[in-house]
mmCIF file with all atom_site columns, C-alpha atoms in Angstrom:
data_model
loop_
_atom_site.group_PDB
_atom_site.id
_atom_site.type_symbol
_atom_site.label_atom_id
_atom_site.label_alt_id
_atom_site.label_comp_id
_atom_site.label_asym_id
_atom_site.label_entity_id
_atom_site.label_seq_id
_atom_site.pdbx_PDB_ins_code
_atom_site.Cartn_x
_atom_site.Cartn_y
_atom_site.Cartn_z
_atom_site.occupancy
_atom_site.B_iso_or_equiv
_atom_site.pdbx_formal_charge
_atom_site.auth_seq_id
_atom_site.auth_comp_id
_atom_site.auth_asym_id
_atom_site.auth_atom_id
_atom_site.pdbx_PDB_model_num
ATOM 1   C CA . UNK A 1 1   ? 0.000   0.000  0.000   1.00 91.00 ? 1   UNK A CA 1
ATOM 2   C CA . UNK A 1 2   ? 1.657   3.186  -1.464  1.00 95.00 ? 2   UNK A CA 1
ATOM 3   C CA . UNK A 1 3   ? 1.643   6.630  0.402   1.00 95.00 ? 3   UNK A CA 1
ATOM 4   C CA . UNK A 1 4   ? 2.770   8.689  3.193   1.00 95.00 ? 4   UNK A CA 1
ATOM 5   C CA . UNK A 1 5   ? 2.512   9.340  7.302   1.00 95.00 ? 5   UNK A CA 1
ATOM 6   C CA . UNK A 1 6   ? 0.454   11.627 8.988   1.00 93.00 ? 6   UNK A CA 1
ATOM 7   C CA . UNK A 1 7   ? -0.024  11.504 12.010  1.00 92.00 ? 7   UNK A CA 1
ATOM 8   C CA . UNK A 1 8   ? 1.382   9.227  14.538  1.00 91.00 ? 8   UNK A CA 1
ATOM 9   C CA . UNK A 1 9   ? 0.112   8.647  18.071  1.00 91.00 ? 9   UNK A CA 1
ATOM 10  C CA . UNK A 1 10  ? 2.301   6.159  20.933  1.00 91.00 ? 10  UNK A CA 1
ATOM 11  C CA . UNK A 1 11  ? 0.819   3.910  22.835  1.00 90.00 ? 11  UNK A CA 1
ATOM 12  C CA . UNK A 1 12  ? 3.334   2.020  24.899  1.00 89.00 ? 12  UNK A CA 1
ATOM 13  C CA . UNK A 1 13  ? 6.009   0.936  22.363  1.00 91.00 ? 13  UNK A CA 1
ATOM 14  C CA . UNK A 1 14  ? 3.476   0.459  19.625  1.00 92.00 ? 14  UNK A CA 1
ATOM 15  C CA . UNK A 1 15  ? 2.109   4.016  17.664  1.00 93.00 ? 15  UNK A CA 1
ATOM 16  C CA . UNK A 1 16  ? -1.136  4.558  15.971  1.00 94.00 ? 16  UNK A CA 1
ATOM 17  C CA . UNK A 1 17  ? -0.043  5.594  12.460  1.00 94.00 ? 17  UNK A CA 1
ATOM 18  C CA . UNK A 1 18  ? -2.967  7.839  10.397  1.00 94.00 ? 18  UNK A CA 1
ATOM 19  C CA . UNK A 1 19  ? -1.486  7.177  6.372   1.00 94.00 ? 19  UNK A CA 1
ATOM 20  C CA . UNK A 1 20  ? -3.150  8.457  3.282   1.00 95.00 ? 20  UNK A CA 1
ATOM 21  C CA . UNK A 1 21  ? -2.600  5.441  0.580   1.00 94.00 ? 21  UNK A CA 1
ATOM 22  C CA . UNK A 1 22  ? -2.994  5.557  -2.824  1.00 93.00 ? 22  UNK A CA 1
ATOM 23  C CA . UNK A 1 23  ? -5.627  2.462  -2.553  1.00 92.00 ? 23  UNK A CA 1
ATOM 24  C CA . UNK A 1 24  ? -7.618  3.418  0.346   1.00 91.00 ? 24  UNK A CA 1
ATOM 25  C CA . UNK A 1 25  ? -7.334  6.947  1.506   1.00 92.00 ? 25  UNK A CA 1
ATOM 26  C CA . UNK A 1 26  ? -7.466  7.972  4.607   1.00 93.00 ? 26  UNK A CA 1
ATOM 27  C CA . UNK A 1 27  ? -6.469  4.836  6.963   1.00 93.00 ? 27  UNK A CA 1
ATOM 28  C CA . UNK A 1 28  ? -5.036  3.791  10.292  1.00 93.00 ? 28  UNK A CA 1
ATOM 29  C CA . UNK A 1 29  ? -3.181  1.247  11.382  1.00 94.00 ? 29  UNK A CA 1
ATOM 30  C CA . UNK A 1 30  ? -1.319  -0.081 14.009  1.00 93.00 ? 30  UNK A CA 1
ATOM 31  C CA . UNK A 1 31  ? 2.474   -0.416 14.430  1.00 93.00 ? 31  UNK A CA 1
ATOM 32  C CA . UNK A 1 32  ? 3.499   -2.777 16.936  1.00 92.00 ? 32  UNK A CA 1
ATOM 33  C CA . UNK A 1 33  ? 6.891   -2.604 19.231  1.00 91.00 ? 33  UNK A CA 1
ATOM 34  C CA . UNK A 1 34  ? 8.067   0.694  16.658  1.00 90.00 ? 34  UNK A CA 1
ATOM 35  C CA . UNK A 1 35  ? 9.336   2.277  19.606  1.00 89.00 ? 35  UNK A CA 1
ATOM 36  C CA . UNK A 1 36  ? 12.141  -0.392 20.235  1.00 90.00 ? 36  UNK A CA 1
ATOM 37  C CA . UNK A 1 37  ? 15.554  0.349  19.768  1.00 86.00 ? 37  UNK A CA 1
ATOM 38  C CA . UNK A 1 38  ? 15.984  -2.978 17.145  1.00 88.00 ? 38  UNK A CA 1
ATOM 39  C CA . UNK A 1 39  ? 12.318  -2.116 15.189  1.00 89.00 ? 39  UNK A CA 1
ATOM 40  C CA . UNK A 1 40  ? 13.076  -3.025 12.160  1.00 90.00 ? 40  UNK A CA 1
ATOM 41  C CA . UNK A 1 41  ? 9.190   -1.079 11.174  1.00 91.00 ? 41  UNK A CA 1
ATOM 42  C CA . UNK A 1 42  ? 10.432  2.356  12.827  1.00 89.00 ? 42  UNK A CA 1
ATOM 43  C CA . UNK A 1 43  ? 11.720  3.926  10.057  1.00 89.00 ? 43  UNK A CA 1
ATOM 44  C CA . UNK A 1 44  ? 8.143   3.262  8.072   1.00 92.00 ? 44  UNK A CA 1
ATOM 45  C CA . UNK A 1 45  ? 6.704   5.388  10.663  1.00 91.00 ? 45  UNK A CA 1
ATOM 46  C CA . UNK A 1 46  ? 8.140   8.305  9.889   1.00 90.00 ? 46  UNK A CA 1
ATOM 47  C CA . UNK A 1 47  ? 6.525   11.526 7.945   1.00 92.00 ? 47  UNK A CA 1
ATOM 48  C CA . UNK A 1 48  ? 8.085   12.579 4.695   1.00 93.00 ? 48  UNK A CA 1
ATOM 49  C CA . UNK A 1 49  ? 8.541   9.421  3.148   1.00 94.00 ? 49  UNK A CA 1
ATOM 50  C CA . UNK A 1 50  ? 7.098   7.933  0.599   1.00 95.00 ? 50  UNK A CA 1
ATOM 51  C CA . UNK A 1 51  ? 6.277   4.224  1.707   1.00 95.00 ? 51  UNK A CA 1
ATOM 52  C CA . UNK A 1 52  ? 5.176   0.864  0.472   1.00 96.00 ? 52  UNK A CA 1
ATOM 53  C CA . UNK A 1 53  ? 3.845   -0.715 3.281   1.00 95.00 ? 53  UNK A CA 1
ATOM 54  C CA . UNK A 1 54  ? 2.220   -4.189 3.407   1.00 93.00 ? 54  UNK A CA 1
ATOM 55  C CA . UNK A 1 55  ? -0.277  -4.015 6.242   1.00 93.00 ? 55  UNK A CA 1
ATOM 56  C CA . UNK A 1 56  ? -2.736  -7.324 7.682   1.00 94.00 ? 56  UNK A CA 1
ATOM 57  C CA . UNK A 1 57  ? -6.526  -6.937 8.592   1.00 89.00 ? 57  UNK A CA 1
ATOM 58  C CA . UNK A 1 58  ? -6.392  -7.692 12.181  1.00 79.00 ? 58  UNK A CA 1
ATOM 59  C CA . UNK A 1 59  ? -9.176  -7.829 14.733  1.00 80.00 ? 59  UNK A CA 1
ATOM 60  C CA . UNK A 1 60  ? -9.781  -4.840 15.064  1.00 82.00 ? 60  UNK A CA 1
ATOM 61  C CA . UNK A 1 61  ? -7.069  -2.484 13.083  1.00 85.00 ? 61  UNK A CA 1
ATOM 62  C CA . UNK A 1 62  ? -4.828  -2.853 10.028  1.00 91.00 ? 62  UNK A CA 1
ATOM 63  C CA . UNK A 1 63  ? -1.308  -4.198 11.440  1.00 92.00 ? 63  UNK A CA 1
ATOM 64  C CA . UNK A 1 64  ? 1.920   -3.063 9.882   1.00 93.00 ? 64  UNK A CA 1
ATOM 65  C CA . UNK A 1 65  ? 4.070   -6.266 8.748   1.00 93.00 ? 65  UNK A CA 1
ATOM 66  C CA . UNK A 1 66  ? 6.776   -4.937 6.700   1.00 94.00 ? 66  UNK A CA 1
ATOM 67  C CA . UNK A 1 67  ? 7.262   -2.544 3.626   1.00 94.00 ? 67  UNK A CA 1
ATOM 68  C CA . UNK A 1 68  ? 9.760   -0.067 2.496   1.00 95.00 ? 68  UNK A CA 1
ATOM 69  C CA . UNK A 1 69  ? 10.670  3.466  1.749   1.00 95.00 ? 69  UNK A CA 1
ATOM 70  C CA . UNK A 1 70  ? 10.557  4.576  -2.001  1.00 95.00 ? 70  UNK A CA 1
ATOM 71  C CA . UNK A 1 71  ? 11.397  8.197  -0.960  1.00 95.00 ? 71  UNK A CA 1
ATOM 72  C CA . UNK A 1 72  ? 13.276  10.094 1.672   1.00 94.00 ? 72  UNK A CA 1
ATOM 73  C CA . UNK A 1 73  ? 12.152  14.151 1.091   1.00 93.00 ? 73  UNK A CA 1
ATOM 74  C CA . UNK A 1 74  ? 15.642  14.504 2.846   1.00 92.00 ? 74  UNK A CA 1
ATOM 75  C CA . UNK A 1 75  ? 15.328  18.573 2.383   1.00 92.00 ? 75  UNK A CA 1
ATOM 76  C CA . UNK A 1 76  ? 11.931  18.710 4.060   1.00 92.00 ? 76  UNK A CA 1
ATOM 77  C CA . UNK A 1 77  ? 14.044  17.860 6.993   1.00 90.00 ? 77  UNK A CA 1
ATOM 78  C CA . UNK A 1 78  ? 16.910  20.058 6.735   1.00 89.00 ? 78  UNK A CA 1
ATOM 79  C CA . UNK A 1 79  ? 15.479  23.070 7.888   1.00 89.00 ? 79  UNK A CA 1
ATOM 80  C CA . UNK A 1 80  ? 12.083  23.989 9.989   1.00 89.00 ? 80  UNK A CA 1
ATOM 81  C CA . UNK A 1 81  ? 10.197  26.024 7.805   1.00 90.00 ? 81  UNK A CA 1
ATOM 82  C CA . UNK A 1 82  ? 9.753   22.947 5.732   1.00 92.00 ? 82  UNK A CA 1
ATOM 83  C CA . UNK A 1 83  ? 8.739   21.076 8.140   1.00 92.00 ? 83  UNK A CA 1
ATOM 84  C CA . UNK A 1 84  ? 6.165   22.979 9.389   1.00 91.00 ? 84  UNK A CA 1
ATOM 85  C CA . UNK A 1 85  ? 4.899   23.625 5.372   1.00 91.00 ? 85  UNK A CA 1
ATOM 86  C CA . UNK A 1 86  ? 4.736   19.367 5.123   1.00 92.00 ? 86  UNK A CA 1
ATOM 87  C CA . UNK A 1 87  ? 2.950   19.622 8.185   1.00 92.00 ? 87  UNK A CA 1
ATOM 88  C CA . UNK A 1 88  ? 0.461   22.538 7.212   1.00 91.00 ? 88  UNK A CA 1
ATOM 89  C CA . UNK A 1 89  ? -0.184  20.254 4.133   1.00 92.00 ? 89  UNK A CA 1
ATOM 90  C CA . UNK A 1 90  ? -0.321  16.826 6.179   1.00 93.00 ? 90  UNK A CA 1
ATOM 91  C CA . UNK A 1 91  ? -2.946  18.222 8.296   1.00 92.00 ? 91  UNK A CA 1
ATOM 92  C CA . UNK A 1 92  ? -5.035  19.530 4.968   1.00 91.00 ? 92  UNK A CA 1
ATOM 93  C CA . UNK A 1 93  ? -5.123  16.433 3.864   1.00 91.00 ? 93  UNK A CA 1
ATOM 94  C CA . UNK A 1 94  ? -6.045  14.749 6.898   1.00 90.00 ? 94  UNK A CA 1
ATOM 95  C CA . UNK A 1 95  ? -9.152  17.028 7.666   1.00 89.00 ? 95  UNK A CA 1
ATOM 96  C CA . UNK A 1 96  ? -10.121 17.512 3.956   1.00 87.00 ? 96  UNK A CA 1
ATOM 97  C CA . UNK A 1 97  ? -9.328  13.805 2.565   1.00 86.00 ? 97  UNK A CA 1
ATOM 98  C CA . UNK A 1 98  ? -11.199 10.469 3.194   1.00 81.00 ? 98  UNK A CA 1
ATOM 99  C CA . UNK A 1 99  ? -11.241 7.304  3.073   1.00 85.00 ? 99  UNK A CA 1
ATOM 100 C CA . UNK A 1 100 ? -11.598 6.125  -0.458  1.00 87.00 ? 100 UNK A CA 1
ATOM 101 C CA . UNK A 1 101 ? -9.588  5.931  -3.596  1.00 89.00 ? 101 UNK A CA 1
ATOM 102 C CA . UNK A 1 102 ? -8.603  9.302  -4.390  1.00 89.00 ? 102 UNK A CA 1
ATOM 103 C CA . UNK A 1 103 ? -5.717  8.991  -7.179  1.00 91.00 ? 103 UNK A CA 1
ATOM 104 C CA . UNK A 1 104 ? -6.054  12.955 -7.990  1.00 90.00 ? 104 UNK A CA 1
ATOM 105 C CA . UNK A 1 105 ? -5.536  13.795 -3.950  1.00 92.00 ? 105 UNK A CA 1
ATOM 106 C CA . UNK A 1 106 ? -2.847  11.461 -3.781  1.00 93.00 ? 106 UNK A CA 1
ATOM 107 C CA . UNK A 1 107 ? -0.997  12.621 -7.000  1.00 92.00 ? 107 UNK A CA 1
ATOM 108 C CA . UNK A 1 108 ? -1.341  16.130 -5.597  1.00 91.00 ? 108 UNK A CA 1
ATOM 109 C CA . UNK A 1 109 ? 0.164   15.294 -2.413  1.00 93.00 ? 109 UNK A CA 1
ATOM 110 C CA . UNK A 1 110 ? 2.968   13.571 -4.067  1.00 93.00 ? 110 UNK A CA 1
ATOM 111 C CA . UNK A 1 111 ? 3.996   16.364 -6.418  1.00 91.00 ? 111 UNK A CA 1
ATOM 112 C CA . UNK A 1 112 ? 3.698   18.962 -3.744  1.00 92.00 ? 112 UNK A CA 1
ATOM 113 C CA . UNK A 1 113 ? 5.777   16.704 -1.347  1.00 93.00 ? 113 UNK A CA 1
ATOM 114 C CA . UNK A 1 114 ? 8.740   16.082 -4.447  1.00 91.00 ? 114 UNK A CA 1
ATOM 115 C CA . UNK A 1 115 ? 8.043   20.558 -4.983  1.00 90.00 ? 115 UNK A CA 1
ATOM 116 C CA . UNK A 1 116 ? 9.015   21.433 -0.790  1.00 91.00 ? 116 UNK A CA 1
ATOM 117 C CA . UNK A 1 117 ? 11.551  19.182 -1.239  1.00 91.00 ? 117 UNK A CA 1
ATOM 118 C CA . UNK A 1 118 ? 13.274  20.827 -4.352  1.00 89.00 ? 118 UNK A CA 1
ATOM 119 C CA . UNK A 1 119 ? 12.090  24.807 -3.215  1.00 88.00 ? 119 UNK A CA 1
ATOM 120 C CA . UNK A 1 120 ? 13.650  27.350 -1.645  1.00 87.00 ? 120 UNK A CA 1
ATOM 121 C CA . UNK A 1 121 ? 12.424  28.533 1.578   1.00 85.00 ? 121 UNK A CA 1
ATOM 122 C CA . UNK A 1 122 ? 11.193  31.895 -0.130  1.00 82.00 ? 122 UNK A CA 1
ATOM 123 C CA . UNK A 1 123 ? 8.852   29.861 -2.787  1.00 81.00 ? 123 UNK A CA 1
ATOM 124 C CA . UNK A 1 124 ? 7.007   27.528 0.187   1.00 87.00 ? 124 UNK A CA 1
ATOM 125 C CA . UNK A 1 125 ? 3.886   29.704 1.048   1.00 84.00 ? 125 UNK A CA 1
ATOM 126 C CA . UNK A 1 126 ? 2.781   29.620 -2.590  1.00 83.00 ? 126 UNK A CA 1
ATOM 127 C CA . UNK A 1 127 ? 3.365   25.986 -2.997  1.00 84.00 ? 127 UNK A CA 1
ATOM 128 C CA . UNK A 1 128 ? 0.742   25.511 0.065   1.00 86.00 ? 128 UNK A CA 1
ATOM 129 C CA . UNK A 1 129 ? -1.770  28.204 -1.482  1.00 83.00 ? 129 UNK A CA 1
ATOM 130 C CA . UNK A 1 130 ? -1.622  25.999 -4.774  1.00 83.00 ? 130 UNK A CA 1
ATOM 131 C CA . UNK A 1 131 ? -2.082  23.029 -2.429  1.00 87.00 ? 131 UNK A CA 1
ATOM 132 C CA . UNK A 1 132 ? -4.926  24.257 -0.828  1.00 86.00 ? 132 UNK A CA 1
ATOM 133 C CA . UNK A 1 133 ? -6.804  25.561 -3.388  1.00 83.00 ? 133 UNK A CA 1
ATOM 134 C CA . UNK A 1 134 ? -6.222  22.491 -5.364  1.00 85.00 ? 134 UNK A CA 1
ATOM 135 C CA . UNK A 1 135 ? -7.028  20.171 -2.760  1.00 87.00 ? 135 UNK A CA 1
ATOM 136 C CA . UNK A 1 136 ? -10.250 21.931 -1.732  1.00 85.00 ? 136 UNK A CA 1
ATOM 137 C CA . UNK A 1 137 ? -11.280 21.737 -5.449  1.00 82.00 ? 137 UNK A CA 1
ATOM 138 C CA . UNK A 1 138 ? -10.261 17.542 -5.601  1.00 84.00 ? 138 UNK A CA 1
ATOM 139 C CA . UNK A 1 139 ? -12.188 17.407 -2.622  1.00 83.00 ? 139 UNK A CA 1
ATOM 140 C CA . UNK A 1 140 ? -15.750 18.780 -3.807  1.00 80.00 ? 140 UNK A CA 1
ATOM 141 C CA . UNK A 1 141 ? -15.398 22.504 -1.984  1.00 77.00 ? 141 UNK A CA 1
ATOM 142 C CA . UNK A 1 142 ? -15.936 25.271 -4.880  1.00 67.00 ? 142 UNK A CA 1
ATOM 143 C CA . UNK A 1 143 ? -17.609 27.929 -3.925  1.00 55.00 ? 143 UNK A CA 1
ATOM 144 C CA . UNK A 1 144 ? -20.197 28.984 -6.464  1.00 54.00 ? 144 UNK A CA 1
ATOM 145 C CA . UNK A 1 145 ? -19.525 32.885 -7.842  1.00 47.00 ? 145 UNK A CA 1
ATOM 146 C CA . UNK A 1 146 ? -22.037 32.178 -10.918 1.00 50.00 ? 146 UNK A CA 1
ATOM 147 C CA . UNK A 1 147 ? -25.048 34.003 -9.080  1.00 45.00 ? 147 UNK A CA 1
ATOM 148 C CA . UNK A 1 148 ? -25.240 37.711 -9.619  1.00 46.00 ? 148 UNK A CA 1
ATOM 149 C CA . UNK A 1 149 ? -25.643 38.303 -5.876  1.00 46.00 ? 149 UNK A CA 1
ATOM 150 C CA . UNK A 1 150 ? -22.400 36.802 -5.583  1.00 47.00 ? 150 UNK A CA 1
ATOM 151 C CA . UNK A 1 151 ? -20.555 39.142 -7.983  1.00 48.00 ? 151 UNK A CA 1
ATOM 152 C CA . UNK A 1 152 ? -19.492 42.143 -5.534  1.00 48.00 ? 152 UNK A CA 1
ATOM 153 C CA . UNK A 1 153 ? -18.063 39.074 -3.400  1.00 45.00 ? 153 UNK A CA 1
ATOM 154 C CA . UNK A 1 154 ? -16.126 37.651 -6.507  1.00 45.00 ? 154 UNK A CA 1
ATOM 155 C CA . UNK A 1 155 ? -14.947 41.113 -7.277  1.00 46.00 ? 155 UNK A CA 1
ATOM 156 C CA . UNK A 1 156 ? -13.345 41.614 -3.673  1.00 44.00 ? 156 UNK A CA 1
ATOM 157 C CA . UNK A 1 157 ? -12.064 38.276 -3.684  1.00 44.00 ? 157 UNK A CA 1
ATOM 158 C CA . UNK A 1 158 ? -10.074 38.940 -6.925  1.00 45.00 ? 158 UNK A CA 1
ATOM 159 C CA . UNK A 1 159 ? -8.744  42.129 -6.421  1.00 45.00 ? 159 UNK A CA 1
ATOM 160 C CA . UNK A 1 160 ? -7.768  41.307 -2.769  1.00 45.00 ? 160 UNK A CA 1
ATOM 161 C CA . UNK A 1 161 ? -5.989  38.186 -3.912  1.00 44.00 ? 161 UNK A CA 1
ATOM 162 C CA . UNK A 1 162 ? -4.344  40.152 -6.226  1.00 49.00 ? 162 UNK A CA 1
ATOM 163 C CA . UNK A 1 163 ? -3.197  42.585 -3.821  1.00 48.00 ? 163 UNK A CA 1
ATOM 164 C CA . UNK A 1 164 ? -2.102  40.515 -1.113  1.00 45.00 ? 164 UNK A CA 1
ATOM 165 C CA . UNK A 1 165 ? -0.143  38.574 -4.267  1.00 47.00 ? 165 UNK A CA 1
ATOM 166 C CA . UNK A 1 166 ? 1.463   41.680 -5.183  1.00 51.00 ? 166 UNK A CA 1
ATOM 167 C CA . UNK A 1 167 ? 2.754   42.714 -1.488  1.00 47.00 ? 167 UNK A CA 1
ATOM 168 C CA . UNK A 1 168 ? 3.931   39.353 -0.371  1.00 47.00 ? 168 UNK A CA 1
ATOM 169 C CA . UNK A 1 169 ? 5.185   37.747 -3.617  1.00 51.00 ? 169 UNK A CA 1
ATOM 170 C CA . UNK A 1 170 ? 7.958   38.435 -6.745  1.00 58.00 ? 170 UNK A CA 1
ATOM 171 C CA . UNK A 1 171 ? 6.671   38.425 -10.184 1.00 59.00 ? 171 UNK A CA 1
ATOM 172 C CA . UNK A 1 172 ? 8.531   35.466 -10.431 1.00 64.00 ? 172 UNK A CA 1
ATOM 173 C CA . UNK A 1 173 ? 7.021   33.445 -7.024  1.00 60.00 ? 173 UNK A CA 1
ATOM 174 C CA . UNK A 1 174 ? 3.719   33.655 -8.738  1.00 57.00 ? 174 UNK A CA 1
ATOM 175 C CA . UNK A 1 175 ? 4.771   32.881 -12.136 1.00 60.00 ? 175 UNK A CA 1
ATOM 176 C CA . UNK A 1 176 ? 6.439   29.628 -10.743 1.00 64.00 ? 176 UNK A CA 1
ATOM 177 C CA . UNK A 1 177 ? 3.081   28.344 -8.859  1.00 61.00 ? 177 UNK A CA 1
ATOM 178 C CA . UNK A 1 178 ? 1.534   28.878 -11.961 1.00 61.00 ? 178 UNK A CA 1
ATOM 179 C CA . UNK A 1 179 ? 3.732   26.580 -13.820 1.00 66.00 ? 179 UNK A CA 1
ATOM 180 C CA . UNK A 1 180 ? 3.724   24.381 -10.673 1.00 64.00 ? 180 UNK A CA 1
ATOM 181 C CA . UNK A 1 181 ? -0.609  23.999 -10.798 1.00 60.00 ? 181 UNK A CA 1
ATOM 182 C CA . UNK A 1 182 ? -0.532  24.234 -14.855 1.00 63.00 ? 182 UNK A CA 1
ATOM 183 C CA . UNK A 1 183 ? 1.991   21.267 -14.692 1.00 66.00 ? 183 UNK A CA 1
ATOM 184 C CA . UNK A 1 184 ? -0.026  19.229 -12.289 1.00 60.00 ? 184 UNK A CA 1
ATOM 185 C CA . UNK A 1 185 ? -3.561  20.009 -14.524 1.00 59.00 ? 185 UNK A CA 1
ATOM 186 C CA . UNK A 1 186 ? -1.676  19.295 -17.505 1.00 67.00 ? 186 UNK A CA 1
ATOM 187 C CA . UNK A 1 187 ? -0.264  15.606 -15.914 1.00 66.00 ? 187 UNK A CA 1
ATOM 188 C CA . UNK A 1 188 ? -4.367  15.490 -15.233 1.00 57.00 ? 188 UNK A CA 1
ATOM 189 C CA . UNK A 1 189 ? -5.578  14.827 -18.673 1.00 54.00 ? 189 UNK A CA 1
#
């Protein structure tokens, strides 16, 4: 089962692992004796990987067995403003993203993991916006500006986003999450 860590909770020396999979969604399973020094599953519990886990149906949980790591997102660890971006986007997902199949979410969450890890620390808050706004749209949320009553509103929103683009971003931040969310629509069809 392909994806990445969430969340993880401890219990004991076993953790409660919340992983968004490529089959399934939104899952959790359990990871027994993790918090061992000789685990050989520790290093599957770990955010900012991308994992191939084989997991059991157990009595009441799925049980982690074994699996590996397909990706390290080694710069997502090297400094904290990363980290707390993958976890701004970890939680997204988590609140916005069920269970179920969703190949679009989890494509999403996989480019956006590969972009933190290549980006500067200057181009990470519009990677999230482009997250966000992309991930609210895979995830049913549009908000509808076709009624005329809603026109003022679609006016403010535009010229404020525009504005608060303009003070807080370079020409070139914006024109690079362009290409970033044109790329990923483009991969899309």
């Amino acid at each position: 089962m392909e994806g990445f860590v969430l969340e993880e909770k401890q219990i004991n020396e076993n953790k409660i692992i919340k992983f968004y999979s490529r089959e399934e969604g939104l899952i959790s399973f359990l990871a027994r004796g993790v918090q061992k020094p000789k685990s050989k599953l520790s290093t599957l519990c770990l955010p900012f990987k991308y994992l191939d886990l084989t997991l059991v149906c157990g009595w009441q949980s799925h049980i982690l067995i074994g699996g590996k790591v397909k990706k390290v997102y080694y710069s997502i660890w090297s400094s904290w403003q990363k980290i707390f971006v993958g976890q701004k986007i970890m939680k997204d997902l988590e609140e916005l993203a069920g269970p179920g199949k969703d190949e679009k979410i989890f494509e999403l969450t996989k480019l956006t993991f590969e972009a933190i890890d290549k980006a500067s620390i200057k181009n990470l808050t519009p990677l999230v916006y482009s997250f966000e706004m992309k991930l609210l749209d895979f995830a049913g949320y549009r908000p509808n500006f076709n009624y005329q009553k809603n026109a003022a509103l679609t006016a403010f929103l535009i010229d404020d986003y525009e504005k608060i683009s303009k003070k807080f971003f370079s020409k070139k931040e914006i024109l690079e999450t362009g290409k970033i969310i044109q790329n990923f629509i483009n991969e899309q069809k």
